[in-house]
Amino acid sequence: TWYTWLEQGRDVNPSEQVLERLASALNLSPAERDYLFMLAQRRPPPLAPPTVDDVRPAVRRMLEALNVPALVHTTRWDVLAWNSTWPRCFPDFATRAPDDRNLLRILLTEPGLQRDASEYEQMVRRVLAKVRLDYSQAAGDQAFARLIEDLDATCPIFRRLWRSPEIRNCSEGHYTASYPRIGEITFEHTSYAVEANPHQRLLIFSPADGASTQRLARLLATRE
């Protein structure tokens, strides 16, 4: 009866906890849960903790169809999948154990990314501004909480910058990599939500200018 009242737009004001219990009792799908919260509170529900990190086959096929480096990672920044172009441009995640593929930890602790101190700090500030928003939406994700605690205890630049007030709602920026006999390629990276799973994002590295486009084509041709 109460659910019928919600659909009829009657003046009822259930709490978030009541809506969650109702969604559970009715065994609602994620889409139906979203619909319930929009009816009752005129807003989407908080993100539920991730339960499965599988990448859908259609997403994997799309990923492989891209001719630029791309990957899928979670909102906790764990890398789940990458295309065959990725290891031709960047270190191959396949050489790492599955539990050692957290992109945030790699960006903050891998010495190969820390060539220019000023550029590196700007990158870290930009990344952490997005991670703060991700973490604020990850209530109940104990693995995310442990990651933050560990970085705070072991990573000086994280500890220094984490409590900054900067917030970003998108992941965009530039990264320049140098390749023997090819030269420098400047990539512009952008991030996109995976509609079927709100905890997953597609991260794409595209050449940022004409010269980088030409050099990327040469790099891929030499590594076929």
PDB file of N, CA and C in Angstrom, residues 64-133:
ATOM      1  N   GLU A  64      38.108  -3.105 -26.240  1.00  0.00           N
ATOM      2  CA  GLU A  64      39.080  -3.641 -27.187  1.00  0.00           C
ATOM      3  C   GLU A  64      38.969  -2.966 -28.552  1.00  0.00           C
ATOM      4  N   ALA A  65      37.801  -2.439 -28.873  1.00  0.00           N
ATOM      5  CA  ALA A  65      37.612  -1.782 -30.167  1.00  0.00           C
ATOM      6  C   ALA A  65      38.306  -0.423 -30.233  1.00  0.00           C
ATOM      7  N   LEU A  66      38.651   0.156 -29.097  1.00  0.00           N
ATOM      8  CA  LEU A  66      39.327   1.456 -29.080  1.00  0.00           C
ATOM      9  C   LEU A  66      40.774   1.287 -29.531  1.00  0.00           C
ATOM     10  N   ASN A  67      41.254   2.217 -30.353  1.00  0.00           N
ATOM     11  CA  ASN A  67      42.635   2.136 -30.843  1.00  0.00           C
ATOM     12  C   ASN A  67      43.569   3.062 -30.075  1.00  0.00           C
ATOM     13  N   VAL A  68      43.156   3.434 -28.872  1.00  0.00           N
ATOM     14  CA  VAL A  68      43.996   4.210 -27.955  1.00  0.00           C
ATOM     15  C   VAL A  68      43.996   3.488 -26.610  1.00  0.00           C
ATOM     16  N   PRO A  69      44.983   3.742 -25.742  1.00  0.00           N
ATOM     17  CA  PRO A  69      45.011   3.058 -24.442  1.00  0.00           C
ATOM     18  C   PRO A  69      43.765   3.381 -23.609  1.00  0.00           C
ATOM     19  N   ALA A  70      43.183   2.350 -23.030  1.00  0.00           N
ATOM     20  CA  ALA A  70      41.972   2.543 -22.228  1.00  0.00           C
ATOM     21  C   ALA A  70      41.854   1.419 -21.214  1.00  0.00           C
ATOM     22  N   LEU A  71      41.193   1.724 -20.109  1.00  0.00           N
ATOM     23  CA  LEU A  71      40.965   0.715 -19.070  1.00  0.00           C
ATOM     24  C   LEU A  71      39.660   1.001 -18.353  1.00  0.00           C
ATOM     25  N   VAL A  72      39.234   0.020 -17.572  1.00  0.00           N
ATOM     26  CA  VAL A  72      38.071   0.175 -16.697  1.00  0.00           C
ATOM     27  C   VAL A  72      38.543   0.017 -15.268  1.00  0.00           C
ATOM     28  N   HIS A  73      38.186   0.971 -14.414  1.00  0.00           N
ATOM     29  CA  HIS A  73      38.530   0.859 -12.997  1.00  0.00           C
ATOM     30  C   HIS A  73      37.300   1.157 -12.146  1.00  0.00           C
ATOM     31  N   THR A  74      37.361   0.783 -10.895  1.00  0.00           N
ATOM     32  CA  THR A  74      36.255   1.019  -9.974  1.00  0.00           C
ATOM     33  C   THR A  74      36.370   2.409  -9.365  1.00  0.00           C
ATOM     34  N   THR A  75      35.333   2.813  -8.633  1.00  0.00           N
ATOM     35  CA  THR A  75      35.394   4.080  -7.922  1.00  0.00           C
ATOM     36  C   THR A  75      36.405   4.037  -6.783  1.00  0.00           C
ATOM     37  N   ARG A  76      36.860   2.833  -6.428  1.00  0.00           N
ATOM     38  CA  ARG A  76      37.956   2.691  -5.471  1.00  0.00           C
ATOM     39  C   ARG A  76      39.293   2.704  -6.211  1.00  0.00           C
ATOM     40  N   TRP A  77      39.247   2.833  -7.537  1.00  0.00           N
ATOM     41  CA  TRP A  77      40.414   2.951  -8.411  1.00  0.00           C
ATOM     42  C   TRP A  77      41.154   1.625  -8.596  1.00  0.00           C
ATOM     43  N   ASP A  78      40.473   0.513  -8.407  1.00  0.00           N
ATOM     44  CA  ASP A  78      41.038  -0.799  -8.728  1.00  0.00           C
ATOM     45  C   ASP A  78      40.851  -1.061 -10.220  1.00  0.00           C
ATOM     46  N   VAL A  79      41.913  -1.390 -10.921  1.00  0.00           N
ATOM     47  CA  VAL A  79      41.843  -1.648 -12.358  1.00  0.00           C
ATOM     48  C   VAL A  79      41.259  -3.042 -12.586  1.00  0.00           C
ATOM     49  N   LEU A  80      40.213  -3.115 -13.409  1.00  0.00           N
ATOM     50  CA  LEU A  80      39.524  -4.373 -13.677  1.00  0.00           C
ATOM     51  C   LEU A  80      39.831  -4.936 -15.061  1.00  0.00           C
ATOM     52  N   ALA A  81      40.010  -4.064 -16.049  1.00  0.00           N
ATOM     53  CA  ALA A  81      40.220  -4.522 -17.427  1.00  0.00           C
ATOM     54  C   ALA A  81      40.942  -3.433 -18.203  1.00  0.00           C
ATOM     55  N   TRP A  82      41.648  -3.842 -19.248  1.00  0.00           N
ATOM     56  CA  TRP A  82      42.348  -2.886 -20.113  1.00  0.00           C
ATOM     57  C   TRP A  82      42.416  -3.487 -21.507  1.00  0.00           C
ATOM     58  N   ASN A  83      42.595  -2.639 -22.513  1.00  0.00           N
ATOM     59  CA  ASN A  83      42.632  -3.165 -23.873  1.00  0.00           C
ATOM     60  C   ASN A  83      44.062  -3.525 -24.274  1.00  0.00           C
ATOM     61  N   SER A  84      44.208  -4.149 -25.442  1.00  0.00           N
ATOM     62  CA  SER A  84      45.524  -4.614 -25.883  1.00  0.00           C
ATOM     63  C   SER A  84      46.436  -3.454 -26.263  1.00  0.00           C
ATOM     64  N   THR A  85      45.881  -2.266 -26.470  1.00  0.00           N
ATOM     65  CA  THR A  85      46.707  -1.094 -26.774  1.00  0.00           C
ATOM     66  C   THR A  85      47.417  -0.585 -25.525  1.00  0.00           C
ATOM     67  N   TRP A  86      46.821  -0.796 -24.370  1.00  0.00           N
ATOM     68  CA  TRP A  86      47.398  -0.266 -23.129  1.00  0.00           C
ATOM     69  C   TRP A  86      48.844  -0.715 -22.908  1.00  0.00           C
ATOM     70  N   PRO A  87      49.167  -2.025 -22.916  1.00  0.00           N
ATOM     71  CA  PRO A  87      50.553  -2.430 -22.630  1.00  0.00           C
ATOM     72  C   PRO A  87      51.536  -2.057 -23.739  1.00  0.00           C
ATOM     73  N   ARG A  88      51.040  -1.620 -24.890  1.00  0.00           N
ATOM     74  CA  ARG A  88      51.940  -1.143 -25.939  1.00  0.00           C
ATOM     75  C   ARG A  88      52.362   0.303 -25.689  1.00  0.00           C
ATOM     76  N   CYS A  89      51.686   0.957 -24.732  1.00  0.00           N
ATOM     77  CA  CYS A  89      51.989   2.354 -24.407  1.00  0.00           C
ATOM     78  C   CYS A  89      52.434   2.545 -22.962  1.00  0.00           C
ATOM     79  N   PHE A  90      51.922   1.716 -22.064  1.00  0.00           N
ATOM     80  CA  PHE A  90      52.175   1.870 -20.638  1.00  0.00           C
ATOM     81  C   PHE A  90      52.501   0.496 -20.032  1.00  0.00           C
ATOM     82  N   PRO A  91      52.992   0.458 -18.802  1.00  0.00           N
ATOM     83  CA  PRO A  91      53.260  -0.833 -18.153  1.00  0.00           C
ATOM     84  C   PRO A  91      52.019  -1.719 -18.125  1.00  0.00           C
ATOM     85  N   ASP A  92      52.247  -3.005 -18.306  1.00  0.00           N
ATOM     86  CA  ASP A  92      51.162  -3.972 -18.434  1.00  0.00           C
ATOM     87  C   ASP A  92      50.666  -4.394 -17.052  1.00  0.00           C
ATOM     88  N   PHE A  93      49.372  -4.215 -16.807  1.00  0.00           N
ATOM     89  CA  PHE A  93      48.800  -4.626 -15.527  1.00  0.00           C
ATOM     90  C   PHE A  93      48.835  -6.135 -15.350  1.00  0.00           C
ATOM     91  N   ALA A  94      48.968  -6.872 -16.444  1.00  0.00           N
ATOM     92  CA  ALA A  94      49.011  -8.330 -16.342  1.00  0.00           C
ATOM     93  C   ALA A  94      50.244  -8.814 -15.591  1.00  0.00           C
ATOM     94  N   THR A  95      51.273  -7.992 -15.502  1.00  0.00           N
ATOM     95  CA  THR A  95      52.474  -8.377 -14.768  1.00  0.00           C
ATOM     96  C   THR A  95      52.303  -8.198 -13.256  1.00  0.00           C
ATOM     97  N   ARG A  96      51.190  -7.640 -12.847  1.00  0.00           N
ATOM     98  CA  ARG A  96      50.919  -7.410 -11.426  1.00  0.00           C
ATOM     99  C   ARG A  96      49.878  -8.413 -10.931  1.00  0.00           C
ATOM    100  N   ALA A  97      49.947  -8.728  -9.665  1.00  0.00           N
ATOM    101  CA  ALA A  97      48.908  -9.552  -9.052  1.00  0.00           C
ATOM    102  C   ALA A  97      47.598  -8.755  -9.032  1.00  0.00           C
ATOM    103  N   PRO A  98      46.452  -9.425  -9.106  1.00  0.00           N
ATOM    104  CA  PRO A  98      45.172  -8.706  -9.113  1.00  0.00           C
ATOM    105  C   PRO A  98      44.996  -7.733  -7.957  1.00  0.00           C
ATOM    106  N   ASP A  99      45.527  -8.063  -6.773  1.00  0.00           N
ATOM    107  CA  ASP A  99      45.368  -7.160  -5.631  1.00  0.00           C
ATOM    108  C   ASP A  99      46.422  -6.054  -5.604  1.00  0.00           C
ATOM    109  N   ASP A 100      47.245  -5.973  -6.666  1.00  0.00           N
ATOM    110  CA  ASP A 100      48.259  -4.928  -6.771  1.00  0.00           C
ATOM    111  C   ASP A 100      47.987  -4.038  -7.990  1.00  0.00           C
ATOM    112  N   ARG A 101      46.708  -3.878  -8.321  1.00  0.00           N
ATOM    113  CA  ARG A 101      46.346  -3.095  -9.501  1.00  0.00           C
ATOM    114  C   ARG A 101      45.512  -1.865  -9.144  1.00  0.00           C
ATOM    115  N   ASN A 102      45.751  -1.314  -7.964  1.00  0.00           N
ATOM    116  CA  ASN A 102      45.027  -0.104  -7.585  1.00  0.00           C
ATOM    117  C   ASN A 102      45.706   1.104  -8.206  1.00  0.00           C
ATOM    118  N   LEU A 103      44.985   1.802  -9.065  1.00  0.00           N
ATOM    119  CA  LEU A 103      45.571   2.900  -9.830  1.00  0.00           C
ATOM    120  C   LEU A 103      45.985   4.058  -8.923  1.00  0.00           C
ATOM    121  N   LEU A 104      45.229   4.319  -7.881  1.00  0.00           N
ATOM    122  CA  LEU A 104      45.587   5.402  -6.964  1.00  0.00           C
ATOM    123  C   LEU A 104      46.911   5.103  -6.276  1.00  0.00           C
ATOM    124  N   ARG A 105      47.070   3.896  -5.775  1.00  0.00           N
ATOM    125  CA  ARG A 105      48.314   3.526  -5.108  1.00  0.00           C
ATOM    126  C   ARG A 105      49.495   3.593  -6.087  1.00  0.00           C
ATOM    127  N   ILE A 106      49.278   3.128  -7.327  1.00  0.00           N
ATOM    128  CA  ILE A 106      50.339   3.169  -8.331  1.00  0.00           C
ATOM    129  C   ILE A 106      50.753   4.610  -8.616  1.00  0.00           C
ATOM    130  N   LEU A 107      49.775   5.492  -8.821  1.00  0.00           N
ATOM    131  CA  LEU A 107      50.079   6.881  -9.139  1.00  0.00           C
ATOM    132  C   LEU A 107      50.838   7.576  -8.014  1.00  0.00           C
ATOM    133  N   LEU A 108      50.538   7.196  -6.776  1.00  0.00           N
ATOM    134  CA  LEU A 108      51.135   7.878  -5.629  1.00  0.00           C
ATOM    135  C   LEU A 108      52.477   7.292  -5.195  1.00  0.00           C
ATOM    136  N   THR A 109      52.756   6.056  -5.564  1.00  0.00           N
ATOM    137  CA  THR A 109      53.946   5.411  -5.006  1.00  0.00           C
ATOM    138  C   THR A 109      54.959   4.934  -6.031  1.00  0.00           C
ATOM    139  N   GLU A 110      54.595   4.878  -7.314  1.00  0.00           N
ATOM    140  CA  GLU A 110      55.541   4.394  -8.319  1.00  0.00           C
ATOM    141  C   GLU A 110      56.549   5.491  -8.662  1.00  0.00           C
ATOM    142  N   PRO A 111      57.845   5.285  -8.456  1.00  0.00           N
ATOM    143  CA  PRO A 111      58.835   6.348  -8.691  1.00  0.00           C
ATOM    144  C   PRO A 111      58.936   6.773 -10.150  1.00  0.00           C
ATOM    145  N   GLY A 112      58.568   5.924 -11.098  1.00  0.00           N
ATOM    146  CA  GLY A 112      58.666   6.286 -12.504  1.00  0.00           C
ATOM    147  C   GLY A 112      57.750   7.416 -12.907  1.00  0.00           C
ATOM    148  N   LEU A 113      56.730   7.704 -12.111  1.00  0.00           N
ATOM    149  CA  LEU A 113      55.794   8.783 -12.429  1.00  0.00           C
ATOM    150  C   LEU A 113      56.191  10.107 -11.809  1.00  0.00           C
ATOM    151  N   GLN A 114      57.298  10.141 -11.081  1.00  0.00           N
ATOM    152  CA  GLN A 114      57.649  11.325 -10.296  1.00  0.00           C
ATOM    153  C   GLN A 114      58.847  12.074 -10.880  1.00  0.00           C
ATOM    154  N   ARG A 115      58.902  12.171 -12.233  1.00  0.00           N
ATOM    155  CA  ARG A 115      60.064  12.777 -12.881  1.00  0.00           C
ATOM    156  C   ARG A 115      60.141  14.275 -12.626  1.00  0.00           C
ATOM    157  N   ASP A 116      59.072  15.014 -12.888  1.00  0.00           N
ATOM    158  CA  ASP A 116      59.034  16.453 -12.673  1.00  0.00           C
ATOM    159  C   ASP A 116      58.218  16.728 -11.412  1.00  0.00           C
ATOM    160  N   ALA A 117      58.867  17.279 -10.383  1.00  0.00           N
ATOM    161  CA  ALA A 117      58.216  17.428  -9.074  1.00  0.00           C
ATOM    162  C   ALA A 117      56.967  18.304  -9.149  1.00  0.00           C
ATOM    163  N   SER A 118      57.053  19.434  -9.874  1.00  0.00           N
ATOM    164  CA  SER A 118      55.919  20.349  -9.954  1.00  0.00           C
ATOM    165  C   SER A 118      54.763  19.717 -10.716  1.00  0.00           C
ATOM    166  N   GLU A 119      55.064  19.085 -11.854  1.00  0.00           N
ATOM    167  CA  GLU A 119      54.018  18.431 -12.648  1.00  0.00           C
ATOM    168  C   GLU A 119      53.392  17.277 -11.876  1.00  0.00           C
ATOM    169  N   TYR A 120      54.228  16.545 -11.148  1.00  0.00           N
ATOM    170  CA  TYR A 120      53.726  15.410 -10.379  1.00  0.00           C
ATOM    171  C   TYR A 120      52.778  15.873  -9.273  1.00  0.00           C
ATOM    172  N   GLU A 121      53.137  16.944  -8.572  1.00  0.00           N
ATOM    173  CA  GLU A 121      52.264  17.425  -7.498  1.00  0.00           C
ATOM    174  C   GLU A 121      50.929  17.904  -8.048  1.00  0.00           C
ATOM    175  N   GLN A 122      50.943  18.566  -9.200  1.00  0.00           N
ATOM    176  CA  GLN A 122      49.687  19.003  -9.800  1.00  0.00           C
ATOM    177  C   GLN A 122      48.817  17.804 -10.165  1.00  0.00           C
ATOM    178  N   MET A 123      49.453  16.743 -10.663  1.00  0.00           N
ATOM    179  CA  MET A 123      48.708  15.535 -10.996  1.00  0.00           C
ATOM    180  C   MET A 123      48.082  14.928  -9.748  1.00  0.00           C
ATOM    181  N   VAL A 124      48.860  14.847  -8.668  1.00  0.00           N
ATOM    182  CA  VAL A 124      48.348  14.267  -7.430  1.00  0.00           C
ATOM    183  C   VAL A 124      47.189  15.102  -6.884  1.00  0.00           C
ATOM    184  N   ARG A 125      47.324  16.426  -6.916  1.00  0.00           N
ATOM    185  CA  ARG A 125      46.229  17.292  -6.457  1.00  0.00           C
ATOM    186  C   ARG A 125      44.958  17.043  -7.262  1.00  0.00           C
ATOM    187  N   ARG A 126      45.112  16.924  -8.580  1.00  0.00           N
ATOM    188  CA  ARG A 126      43.961  16.704  -9.450  1.00  0.00           C
ATOM    189  C   ARG A 126      43.299  15.359  -9.164  1.00  0.00           C
ATOM    190  N   VAL A 127      44.123  14.329  -8.996  1.00  0.00           N
ATOM    191  CA  VAL A 127      43.583  12.995  -8.731  1.00  0.00           C
ATOM    192  C   VAL A 127      42.892  12.945  -7.372  1.00  0.00           C
ATOM    193  N   LEU A 128      43.525  13.497  -6.350  1.00  0.00           N
ATOM    194  CA  LEU A 128      42.941  13.427  -5.017  1.00  0.00           C
ATOM    195  C   LEU A 128      41.656  14.246  -4.917  1.00  0.00           C
ATOM    196  N   ALA A 129      41.542  15.301  -5.704  1.00  0.00           N
ATOM    197  CA  ALA A 129      40.303  16.078  -5.704  1.00  0.00           C
ATOM    198  C   ALA A 129      39.129  15.235  -6.182  1.00  0.00           C
ATOM    199  N   LYS A 130      39.399  14.298  -7.095  1.00  0.00           N
ATOM    200  CA  LYS A 130      38.348  13.383  -7.550  1.00  0.00           C
ATOM    201  C   LYS A 130      38.168  12.234  -6.569  1.00  0.00           C
ATOM    202  N   VAL A 131      39.264  11.741  -5.995  1.00  0.00           N
ATOM    203  CA  VAL A 131      39.164  10.636  -5.046  1.00  0.00           C
ATOM    204  C   VAL A 131      38.358  11.050  -3.813  1.00  0.00           C
ATOM    205  N   ARG A 132      38.486  12.295  -3.374  1.00  0.00           N
ATOM    206  CA  ARG A 132      37.704  12.751  -2.209  1.00  0.00           C
ATOM    207  C   ARG A 132      36.211  12.587  -2.472  1.00  0.00           C
ATOM    208  N   LEU A 133      35.779  12.956  -3.679  1.00  0.00           N
ATOM    209  CA  LEU A 133      34.364  12.806  -4.006  1.00  0.00           C
ATOM    210  C   LEU A 133      33.987  11.329  -4.065  1.00  0.00           C
TER     211      LEU A 133
END
